[in-house]
PDB file of C-alpha atoms and ligand atoms in Angstrom:
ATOM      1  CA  UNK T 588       0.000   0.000   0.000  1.00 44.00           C
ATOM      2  CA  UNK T 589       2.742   2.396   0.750  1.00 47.00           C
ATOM      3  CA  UNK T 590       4.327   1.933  -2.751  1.00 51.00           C
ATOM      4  CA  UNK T 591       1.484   3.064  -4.859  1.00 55.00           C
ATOM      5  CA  UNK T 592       1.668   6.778  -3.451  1.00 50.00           C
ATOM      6  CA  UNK T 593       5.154   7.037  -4.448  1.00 44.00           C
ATOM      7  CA  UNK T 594       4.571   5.038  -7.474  1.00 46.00           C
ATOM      8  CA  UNK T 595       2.114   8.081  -8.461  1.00 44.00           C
ATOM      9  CA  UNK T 596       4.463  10.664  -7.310  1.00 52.00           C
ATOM     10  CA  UNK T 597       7.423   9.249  -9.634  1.00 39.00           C
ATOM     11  CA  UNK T 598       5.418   9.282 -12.352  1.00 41.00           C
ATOM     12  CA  UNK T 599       3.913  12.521 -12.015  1.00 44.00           C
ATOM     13  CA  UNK T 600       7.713  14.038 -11.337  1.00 40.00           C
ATOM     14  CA  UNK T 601       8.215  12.499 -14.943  1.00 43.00           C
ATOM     15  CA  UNK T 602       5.671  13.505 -17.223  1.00 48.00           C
ATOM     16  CA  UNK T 603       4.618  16.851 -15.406  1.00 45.00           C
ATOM     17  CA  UNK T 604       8.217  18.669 -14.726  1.00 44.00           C
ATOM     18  CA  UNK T 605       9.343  18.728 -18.162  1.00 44.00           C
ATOM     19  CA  UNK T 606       5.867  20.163 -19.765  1.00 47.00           C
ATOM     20  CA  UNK T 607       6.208  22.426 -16.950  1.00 44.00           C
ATOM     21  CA  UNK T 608       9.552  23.504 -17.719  1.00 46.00           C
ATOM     22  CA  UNK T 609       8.911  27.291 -18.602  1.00 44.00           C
ATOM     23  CA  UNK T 610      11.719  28.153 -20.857  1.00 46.00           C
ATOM     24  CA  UNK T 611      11.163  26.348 -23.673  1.00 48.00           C
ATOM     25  CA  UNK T 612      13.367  28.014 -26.449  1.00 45.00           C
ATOM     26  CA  UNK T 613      11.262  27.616 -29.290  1.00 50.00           C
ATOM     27  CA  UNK T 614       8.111  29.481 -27.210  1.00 47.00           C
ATOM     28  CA  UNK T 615      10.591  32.751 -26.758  1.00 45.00           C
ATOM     29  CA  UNK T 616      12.077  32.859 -30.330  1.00 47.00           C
ATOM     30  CA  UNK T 617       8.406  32.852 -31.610  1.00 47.00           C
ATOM     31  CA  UNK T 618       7.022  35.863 -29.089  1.00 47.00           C
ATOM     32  CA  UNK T 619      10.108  37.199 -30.677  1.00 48.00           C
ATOM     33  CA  UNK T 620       8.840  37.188 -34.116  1.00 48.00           C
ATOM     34  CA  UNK T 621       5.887  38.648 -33.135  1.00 50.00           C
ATOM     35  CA  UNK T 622       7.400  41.553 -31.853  1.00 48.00           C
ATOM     36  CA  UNK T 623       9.413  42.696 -34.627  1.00 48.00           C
ATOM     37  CA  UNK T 624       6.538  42.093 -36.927  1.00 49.00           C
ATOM     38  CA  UNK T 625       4.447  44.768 -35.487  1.00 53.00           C
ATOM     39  CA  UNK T 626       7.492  47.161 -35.280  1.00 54.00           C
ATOM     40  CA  UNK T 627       8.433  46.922 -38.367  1.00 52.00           C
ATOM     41  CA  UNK T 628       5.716  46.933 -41.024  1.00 52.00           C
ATOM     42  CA  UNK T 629       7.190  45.076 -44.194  1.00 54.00           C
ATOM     43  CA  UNK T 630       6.367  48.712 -46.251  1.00 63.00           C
ATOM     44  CA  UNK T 631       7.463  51.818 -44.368  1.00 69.00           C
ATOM     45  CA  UNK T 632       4.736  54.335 -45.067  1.00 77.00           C
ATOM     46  CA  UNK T 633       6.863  57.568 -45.837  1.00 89.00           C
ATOM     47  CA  UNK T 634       4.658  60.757 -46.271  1.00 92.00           C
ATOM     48  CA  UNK T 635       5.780  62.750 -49.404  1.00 94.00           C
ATOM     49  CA  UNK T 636       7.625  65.911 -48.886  1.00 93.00           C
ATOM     50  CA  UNK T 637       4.145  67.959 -50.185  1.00 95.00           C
ATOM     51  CA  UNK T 638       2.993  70.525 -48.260  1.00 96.00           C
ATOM     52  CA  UNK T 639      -0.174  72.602 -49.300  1.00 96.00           C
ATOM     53  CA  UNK T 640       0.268  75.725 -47.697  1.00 96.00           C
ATOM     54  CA  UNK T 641       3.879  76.335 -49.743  1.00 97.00           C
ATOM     55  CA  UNK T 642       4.080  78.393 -52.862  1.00 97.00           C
ATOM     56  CA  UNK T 643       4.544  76.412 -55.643  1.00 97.00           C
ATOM     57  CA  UNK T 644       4.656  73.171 -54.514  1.00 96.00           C
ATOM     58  CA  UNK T 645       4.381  70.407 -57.331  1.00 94.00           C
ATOM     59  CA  UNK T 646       1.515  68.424 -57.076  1.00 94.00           C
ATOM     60  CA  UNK T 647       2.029  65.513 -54.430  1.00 94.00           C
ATOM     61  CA  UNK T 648       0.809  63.158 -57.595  1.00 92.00           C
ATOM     62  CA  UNK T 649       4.013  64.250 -59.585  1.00 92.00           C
ATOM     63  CA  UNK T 650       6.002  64.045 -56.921  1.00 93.00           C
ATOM     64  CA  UNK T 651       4.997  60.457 -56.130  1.00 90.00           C
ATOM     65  CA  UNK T 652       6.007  59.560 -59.936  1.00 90.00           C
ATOM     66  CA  UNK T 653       9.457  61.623 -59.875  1.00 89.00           C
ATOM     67  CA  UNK T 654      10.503  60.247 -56.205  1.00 82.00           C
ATOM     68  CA  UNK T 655      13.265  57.513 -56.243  1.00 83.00           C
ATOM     69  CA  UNK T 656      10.896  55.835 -53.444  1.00 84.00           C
ATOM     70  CA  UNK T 657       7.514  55.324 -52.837  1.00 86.00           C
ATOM     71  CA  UNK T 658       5.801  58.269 -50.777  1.00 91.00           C
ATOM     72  CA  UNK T 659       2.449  58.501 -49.488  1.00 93.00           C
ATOM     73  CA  UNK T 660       0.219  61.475 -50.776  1.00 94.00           C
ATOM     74  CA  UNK T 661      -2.822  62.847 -48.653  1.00 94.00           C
ATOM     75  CA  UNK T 662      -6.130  61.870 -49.711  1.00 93.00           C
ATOM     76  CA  UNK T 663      -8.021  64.473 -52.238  1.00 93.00           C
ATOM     77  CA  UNK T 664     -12.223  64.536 -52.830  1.00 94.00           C
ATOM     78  CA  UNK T 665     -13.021  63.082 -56.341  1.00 95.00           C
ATOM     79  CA  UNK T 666     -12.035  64.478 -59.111  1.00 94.00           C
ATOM     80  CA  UNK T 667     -16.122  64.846 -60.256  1.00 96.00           C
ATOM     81  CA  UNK T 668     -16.765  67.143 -57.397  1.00 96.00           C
ATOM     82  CA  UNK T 669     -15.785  70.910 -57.589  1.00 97.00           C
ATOM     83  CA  UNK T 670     -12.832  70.993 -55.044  1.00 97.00           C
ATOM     84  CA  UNK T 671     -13.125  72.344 -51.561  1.00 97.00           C
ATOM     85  CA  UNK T 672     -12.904  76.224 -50.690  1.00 97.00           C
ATOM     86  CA  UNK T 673      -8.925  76.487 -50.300  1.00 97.00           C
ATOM     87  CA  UNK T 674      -8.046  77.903 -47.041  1.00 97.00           C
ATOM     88  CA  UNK T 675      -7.223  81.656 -46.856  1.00 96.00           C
ATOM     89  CA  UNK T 676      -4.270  82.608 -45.186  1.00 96.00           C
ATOM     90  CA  UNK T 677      -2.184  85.735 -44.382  1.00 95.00           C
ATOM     91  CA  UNK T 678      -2.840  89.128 -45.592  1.00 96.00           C
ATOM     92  CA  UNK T 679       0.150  91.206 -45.840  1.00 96.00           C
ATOM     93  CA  UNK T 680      -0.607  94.965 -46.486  1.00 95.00           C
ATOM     94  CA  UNK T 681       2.436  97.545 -48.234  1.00 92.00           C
ATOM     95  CA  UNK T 682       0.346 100.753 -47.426  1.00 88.00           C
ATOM     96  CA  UNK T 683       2.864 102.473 -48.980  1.00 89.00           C
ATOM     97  CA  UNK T 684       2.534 101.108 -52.273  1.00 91.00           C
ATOM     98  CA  UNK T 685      -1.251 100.574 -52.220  1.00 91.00           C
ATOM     99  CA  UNK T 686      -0.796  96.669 -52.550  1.00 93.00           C
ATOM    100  CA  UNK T 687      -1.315  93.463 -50.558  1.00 96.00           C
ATOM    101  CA  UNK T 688       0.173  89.949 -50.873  1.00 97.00           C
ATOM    102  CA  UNK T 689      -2.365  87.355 -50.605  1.00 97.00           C
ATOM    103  CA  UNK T 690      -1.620  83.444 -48.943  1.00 98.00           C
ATOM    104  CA  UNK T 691      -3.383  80.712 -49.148  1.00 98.00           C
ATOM    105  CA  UNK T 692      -3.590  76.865 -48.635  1.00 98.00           C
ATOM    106  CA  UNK T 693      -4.752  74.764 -51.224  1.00 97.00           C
ATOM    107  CA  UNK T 694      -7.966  72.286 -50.101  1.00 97.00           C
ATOM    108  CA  UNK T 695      -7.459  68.049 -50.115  1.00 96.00           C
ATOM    109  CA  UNK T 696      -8.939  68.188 -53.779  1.00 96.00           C
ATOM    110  CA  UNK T 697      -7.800  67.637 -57.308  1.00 96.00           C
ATOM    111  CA  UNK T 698      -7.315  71.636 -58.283  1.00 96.00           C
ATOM    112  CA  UNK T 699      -6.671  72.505 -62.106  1.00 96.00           C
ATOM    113  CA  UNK T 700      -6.230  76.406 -61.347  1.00 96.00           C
ATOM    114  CA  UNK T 701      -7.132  79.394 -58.907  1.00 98.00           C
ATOM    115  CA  UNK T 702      -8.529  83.118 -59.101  1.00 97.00           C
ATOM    116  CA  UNK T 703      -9.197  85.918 -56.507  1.00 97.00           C
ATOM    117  CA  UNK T 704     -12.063  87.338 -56.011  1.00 95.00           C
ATOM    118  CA  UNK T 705     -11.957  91.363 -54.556  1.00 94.00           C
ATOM    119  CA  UNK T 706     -14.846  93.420 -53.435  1.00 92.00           C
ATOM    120  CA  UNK T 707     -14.308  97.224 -52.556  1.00 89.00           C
ATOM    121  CA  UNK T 708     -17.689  98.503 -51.735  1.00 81.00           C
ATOM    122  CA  UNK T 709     -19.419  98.122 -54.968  1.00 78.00           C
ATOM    123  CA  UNK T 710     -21.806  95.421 -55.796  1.00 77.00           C
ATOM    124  CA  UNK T 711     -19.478  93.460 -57.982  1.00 85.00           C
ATOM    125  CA  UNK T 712     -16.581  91.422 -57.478  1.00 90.00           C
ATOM    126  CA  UNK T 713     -13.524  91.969 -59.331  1.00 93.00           C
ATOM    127  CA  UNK T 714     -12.370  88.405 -61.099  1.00 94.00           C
ATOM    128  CA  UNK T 715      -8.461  88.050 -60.883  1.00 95.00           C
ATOM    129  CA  UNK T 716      -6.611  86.077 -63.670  1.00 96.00           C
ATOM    130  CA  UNK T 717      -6.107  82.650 -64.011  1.00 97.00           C
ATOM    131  CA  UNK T 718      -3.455  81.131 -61.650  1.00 97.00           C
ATOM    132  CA  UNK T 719      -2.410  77.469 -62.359  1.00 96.00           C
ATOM    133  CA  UNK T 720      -2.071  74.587 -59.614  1.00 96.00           C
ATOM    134  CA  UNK T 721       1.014  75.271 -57.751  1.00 97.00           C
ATOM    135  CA  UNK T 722       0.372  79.128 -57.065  1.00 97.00           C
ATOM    136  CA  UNK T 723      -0.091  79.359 -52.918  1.00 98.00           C
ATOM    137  CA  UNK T 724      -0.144  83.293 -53.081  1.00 96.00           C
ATOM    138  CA  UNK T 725      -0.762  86.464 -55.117  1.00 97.00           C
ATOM    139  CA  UNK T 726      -0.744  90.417 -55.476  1.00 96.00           C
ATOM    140  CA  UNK T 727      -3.706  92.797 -55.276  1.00 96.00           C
ATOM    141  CA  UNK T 728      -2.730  96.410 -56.245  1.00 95.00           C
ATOM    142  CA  UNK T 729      -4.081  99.413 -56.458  1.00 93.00           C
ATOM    143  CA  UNK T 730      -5.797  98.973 -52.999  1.00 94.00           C
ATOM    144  CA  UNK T 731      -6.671 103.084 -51.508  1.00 92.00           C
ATOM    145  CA  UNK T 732      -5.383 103.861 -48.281  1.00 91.00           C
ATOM    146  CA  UNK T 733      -7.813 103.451 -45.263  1.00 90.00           C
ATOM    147  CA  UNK T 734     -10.091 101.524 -48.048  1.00 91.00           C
ATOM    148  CA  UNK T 735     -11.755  98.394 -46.545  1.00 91.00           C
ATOM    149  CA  UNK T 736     -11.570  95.296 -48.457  1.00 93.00           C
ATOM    150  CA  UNK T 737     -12.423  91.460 -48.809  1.00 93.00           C
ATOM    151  CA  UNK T 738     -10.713  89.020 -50.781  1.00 94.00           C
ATOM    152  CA  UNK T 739     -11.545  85.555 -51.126  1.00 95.00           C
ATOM    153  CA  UNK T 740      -9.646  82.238 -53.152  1.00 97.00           C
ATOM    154  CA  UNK T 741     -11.542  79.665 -55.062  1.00 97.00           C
ATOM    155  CA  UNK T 742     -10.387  76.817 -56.918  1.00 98.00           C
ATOM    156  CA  UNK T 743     -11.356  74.978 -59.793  1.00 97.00           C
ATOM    157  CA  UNK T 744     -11.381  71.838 -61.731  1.00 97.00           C
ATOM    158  CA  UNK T 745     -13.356  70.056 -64.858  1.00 96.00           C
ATOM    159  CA  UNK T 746     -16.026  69.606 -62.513  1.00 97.00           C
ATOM    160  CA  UNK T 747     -16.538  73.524 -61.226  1.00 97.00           C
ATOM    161  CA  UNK T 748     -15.353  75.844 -59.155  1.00 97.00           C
ATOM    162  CA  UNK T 749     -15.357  75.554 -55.044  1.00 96.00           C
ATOM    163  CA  UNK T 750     -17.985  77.278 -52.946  1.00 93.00           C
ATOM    164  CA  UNK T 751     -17.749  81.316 -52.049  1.00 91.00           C
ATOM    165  CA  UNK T 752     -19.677  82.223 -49.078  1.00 83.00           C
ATOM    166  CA  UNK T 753     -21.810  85.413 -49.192  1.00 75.00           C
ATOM    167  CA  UNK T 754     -18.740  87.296 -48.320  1.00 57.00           C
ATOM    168  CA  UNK T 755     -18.556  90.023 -50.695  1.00 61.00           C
ATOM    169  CA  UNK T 756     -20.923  92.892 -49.467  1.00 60.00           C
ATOM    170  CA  UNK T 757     -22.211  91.397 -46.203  1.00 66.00           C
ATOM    171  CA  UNK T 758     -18.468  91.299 -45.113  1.00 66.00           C
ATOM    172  CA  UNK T 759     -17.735  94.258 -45.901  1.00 68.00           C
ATOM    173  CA  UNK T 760     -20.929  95.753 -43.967  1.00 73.00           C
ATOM    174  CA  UNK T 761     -19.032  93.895 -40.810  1.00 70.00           C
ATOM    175  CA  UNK T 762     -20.897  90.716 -40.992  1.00 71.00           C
ATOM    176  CA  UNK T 763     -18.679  87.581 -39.506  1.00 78.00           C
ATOM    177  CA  UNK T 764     -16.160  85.953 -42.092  1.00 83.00           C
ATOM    178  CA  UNK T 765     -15.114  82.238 -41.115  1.00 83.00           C
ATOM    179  CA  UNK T 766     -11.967  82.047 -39.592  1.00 83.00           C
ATOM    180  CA  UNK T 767     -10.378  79.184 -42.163  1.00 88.00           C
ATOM    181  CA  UNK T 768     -12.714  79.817 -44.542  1.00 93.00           C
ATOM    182  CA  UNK T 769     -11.212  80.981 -47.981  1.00 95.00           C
ATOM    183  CA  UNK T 770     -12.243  84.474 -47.552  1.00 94.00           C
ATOM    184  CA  UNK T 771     -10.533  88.014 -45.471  1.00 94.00           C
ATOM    185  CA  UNK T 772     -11.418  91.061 -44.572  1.00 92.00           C
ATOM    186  CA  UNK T 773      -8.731  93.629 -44.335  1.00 93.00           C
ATOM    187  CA  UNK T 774      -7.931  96.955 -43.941  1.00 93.00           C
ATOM    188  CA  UNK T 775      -5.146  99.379 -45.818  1.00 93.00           C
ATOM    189  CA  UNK T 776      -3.984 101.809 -43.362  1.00 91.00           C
ATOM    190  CA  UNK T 777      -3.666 105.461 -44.356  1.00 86.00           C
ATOM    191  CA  UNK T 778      -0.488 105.957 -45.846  1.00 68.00           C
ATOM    192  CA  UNK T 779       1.927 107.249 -43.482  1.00 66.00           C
ATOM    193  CA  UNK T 780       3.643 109.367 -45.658  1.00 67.00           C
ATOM    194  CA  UNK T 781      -0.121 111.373 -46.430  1.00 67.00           C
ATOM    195  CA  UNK T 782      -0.296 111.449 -42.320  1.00 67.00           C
ATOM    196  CA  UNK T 783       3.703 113.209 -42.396  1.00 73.00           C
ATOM    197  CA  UNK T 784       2.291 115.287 -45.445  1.00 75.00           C
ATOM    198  CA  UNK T 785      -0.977 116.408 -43.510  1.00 74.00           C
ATOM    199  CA  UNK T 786       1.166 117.001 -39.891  1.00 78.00           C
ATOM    200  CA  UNK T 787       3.710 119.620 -41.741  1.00 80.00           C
ATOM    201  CA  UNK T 788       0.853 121.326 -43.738  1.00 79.00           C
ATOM    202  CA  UNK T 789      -0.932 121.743 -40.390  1.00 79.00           C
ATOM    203  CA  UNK T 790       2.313 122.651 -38.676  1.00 79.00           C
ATOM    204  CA  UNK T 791       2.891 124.935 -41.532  1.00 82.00           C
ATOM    205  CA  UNK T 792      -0.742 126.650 -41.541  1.00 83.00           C
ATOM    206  CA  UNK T 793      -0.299 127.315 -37.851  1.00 85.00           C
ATOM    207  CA  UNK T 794       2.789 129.122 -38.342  1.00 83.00           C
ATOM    208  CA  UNK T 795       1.650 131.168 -40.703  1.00 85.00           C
ATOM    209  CA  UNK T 796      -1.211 131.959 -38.596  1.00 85.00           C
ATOM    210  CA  UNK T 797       1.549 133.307 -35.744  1.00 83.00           C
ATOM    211  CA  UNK T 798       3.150 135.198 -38.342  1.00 70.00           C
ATOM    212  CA  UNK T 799       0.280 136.919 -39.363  1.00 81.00           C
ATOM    213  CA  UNK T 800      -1.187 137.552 -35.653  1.00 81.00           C
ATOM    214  CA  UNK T 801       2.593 138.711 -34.799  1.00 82.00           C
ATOM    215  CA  UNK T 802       2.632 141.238 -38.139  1.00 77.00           C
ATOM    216  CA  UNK T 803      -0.627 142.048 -37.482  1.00 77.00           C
ATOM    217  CA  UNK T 804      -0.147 143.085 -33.713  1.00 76.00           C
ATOM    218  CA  UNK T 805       3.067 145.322 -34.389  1.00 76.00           C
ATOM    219  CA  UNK T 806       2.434 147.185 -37.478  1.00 73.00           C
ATOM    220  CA  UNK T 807      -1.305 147.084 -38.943  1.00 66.00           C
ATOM    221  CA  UNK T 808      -2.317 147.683 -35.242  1.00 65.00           C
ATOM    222  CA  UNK T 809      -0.092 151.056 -35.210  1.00 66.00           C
ATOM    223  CA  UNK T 810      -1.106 152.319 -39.087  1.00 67.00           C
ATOM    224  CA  UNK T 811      -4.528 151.916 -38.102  1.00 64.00           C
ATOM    225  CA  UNK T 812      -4.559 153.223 -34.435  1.00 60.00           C
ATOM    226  CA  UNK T 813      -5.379 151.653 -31.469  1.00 55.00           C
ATOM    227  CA  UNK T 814      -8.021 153.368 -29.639  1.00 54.00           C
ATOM    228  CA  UNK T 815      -7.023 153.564 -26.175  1.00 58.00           C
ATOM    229  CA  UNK T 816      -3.963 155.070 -27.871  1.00 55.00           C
ATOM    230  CA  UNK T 817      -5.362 157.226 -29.980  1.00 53.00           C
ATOM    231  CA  UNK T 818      -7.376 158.544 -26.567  1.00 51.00           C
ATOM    232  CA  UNK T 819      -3.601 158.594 -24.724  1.00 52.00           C
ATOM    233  CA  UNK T 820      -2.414 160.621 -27.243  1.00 56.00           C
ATOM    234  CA  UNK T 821      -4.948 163.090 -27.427  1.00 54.00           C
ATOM    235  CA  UNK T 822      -4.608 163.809 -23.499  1.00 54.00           C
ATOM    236  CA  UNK T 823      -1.228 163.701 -23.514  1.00 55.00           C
ATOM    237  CA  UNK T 824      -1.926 166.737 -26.229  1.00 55.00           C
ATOM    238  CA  UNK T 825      -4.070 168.338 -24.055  1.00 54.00           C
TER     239      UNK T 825
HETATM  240  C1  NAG O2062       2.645  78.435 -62.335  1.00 50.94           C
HETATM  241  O1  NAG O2062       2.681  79.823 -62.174  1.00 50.94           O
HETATM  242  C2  NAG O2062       3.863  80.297 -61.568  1.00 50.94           C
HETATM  243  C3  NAG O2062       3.697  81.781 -61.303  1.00 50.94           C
HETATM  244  O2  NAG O2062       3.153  82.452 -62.393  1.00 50.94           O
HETATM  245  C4  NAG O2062       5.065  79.972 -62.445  1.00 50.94           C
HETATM  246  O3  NAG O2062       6.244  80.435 -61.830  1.00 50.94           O
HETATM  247  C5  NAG O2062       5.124  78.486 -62.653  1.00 50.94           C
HETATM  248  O4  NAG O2062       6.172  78.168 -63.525  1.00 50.94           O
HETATM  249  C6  NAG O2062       3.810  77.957 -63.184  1.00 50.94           C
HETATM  250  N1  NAG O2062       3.876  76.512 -63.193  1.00 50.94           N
HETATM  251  C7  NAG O2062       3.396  75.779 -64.180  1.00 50.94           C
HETATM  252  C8  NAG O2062       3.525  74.325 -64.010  1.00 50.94           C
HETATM  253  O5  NAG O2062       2.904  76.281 -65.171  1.00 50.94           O
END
C-alpha cells in the first residue's frame, strides 16, 4: 500500500516537470517574431515631402512619380466634385505702395487652377486672372489707403469651381467671415507718408497763422490806431 503513493508521485515528477519547464526556447524565439513584426511593417509608409500651404509646390501626384521611393500622398475629394474652398491665409498689407500679398492653402482636392475674387464697396466682385495649380499666393494692387476690403480664393477643376460664401458685401458691412474659410477682410492703413504730409501742412498753416497775428499786432495795429492810444495821445496833447 505504501508503494502506490510514491509510485504516483514518480510518475507525475516524470511527465509533469518537463511540460512544466517554462523556458522552452522555441516558445521565446516565436514571441520574438511577433514583436518585430508589429514594429516593423514590411512597407514603411513615408509621407511625401508635399505641403499645401507652400508656394509652388508640385503636385504631391508628380512628386509620387518623380521620387526615387515610394511616398504617401494625402487623400483628395473626387475628381467629379468641384474641389473644396482652399483655405485663406495671411494678408500682408504695403500701405505704402497701395498693394497686398495674398496666402493661401490649397484644399485636399484635385485643383486645375485658382482666381481671386476682390470686393471694394461696390456690388461686384472683381475676377483676378487665371493662376495654375502650384500658385499658394498672389498680389492685389491698387488697394486706396484706409479703403476696406475682402478678398476671397476659389479653386477649380473640370467639374466647377469651389464654394464662395456670401462674403462680398455682407463682409464688408461687418458681418462675420469664417476664420479658415477661404475668404478676409482687411484693412489698408492710411499711408503714413499722407499722415507726415498732412502734420507739416498743419504745422505749416499754424505758423503762418503766428506770423500773421505777430505782423498784425506790431504794425497794422499802429497804421490803423489803437483806440485807447489814440485817446492817450490826445490827453497827452491836451
Ligand atoms: C505656375 O505659375 C507660376 C507663377 O506664375 C510659375 O512660376 C510656374 O512656372 C507655373 N507653373 C506651371 C507648371 O505652369
Amino acid at each position: 500500500m505504501l508503494g502506490s503513493p510514491c509510485l504516483l508521485w514518480l510518475l507525475a515528477v516524470i511527465f509533469l516537470v518537463p511540460r512544466a519547464q517554462p523556458l522552452d526556447p522555441q516558445d521565446f524565439e516565436e514571441e520574438e517574431e511577433d514583436e518585430t513584426e508589429t514594429a516593423w511593417p514590411p512597407l514603411p509608409a513615408v509621407p511625401c515631402d508635399y505641403d499645401h500651404c507652400r508656394h509652388l509646390q508640385v503636385p504631391c501626384k508628380e512628386l509620387q512619380r518623380a521620387g526615387p521611393a515610394a511616398c504617401l500622398c494625402p487623400g483628395l475629394s473626387s475628381p467629379a466634385q468641384p474641389p473644396d474652398p482652399p483655405r485663406m491665409g495671411e494678408v500682408s498689407i504695403v500701405a505704402e505702395e497701395g498693394r497686398a500679398v495674398v496666402h493661401w492653402c490649397a484644399p485636399f482636392s484635385p485643383v486645375l487652377h485658382y482666381w481671386l475674387l476682390l470686393w471694394d464697396g461696390s456690388e461686384a466682385a472683381q475676377k483676378g486672372p487665371q493662376l495654375n495649380a502650384t500658385v499658394r499666393r498672389a498680389e492685389l494692387k491698387g488697394l486706396k489707403p484706409g479703403g476696406v476690403y475682402v478678398v476671397c480664393v476659389v479653386a477649380a477643376n473640370q467639374a466647377g469651381a469651389s464654394r464662395v460664401p456670401e462674403a462680398g458685401r455682407e463682409g464688408l458691412e461687418g458681418a462675420d467671415i469664417p476664420a479658415f474659410g477661404p475668404c478676409s477682410r482687411f484693412t489698408v492703413p492710411p499711408n503714413p507718408r499722407t499722415l507726415v504730409h498732412a502734420a507739416v501742412g498743419v504745422g505749416t498753416a499754424l505758423a503762418l497763422l503766428s506770423c500773421a497775428a505777430l505782423v498784425w499786432h506790431f504794425c497794422l495795429r499802429d497804421r490803423w490806431g489803437c483806440p485807447r492810444r489814440a485817446v492817450a495821445r490826445a490827453a497827452g496833447a491836451l
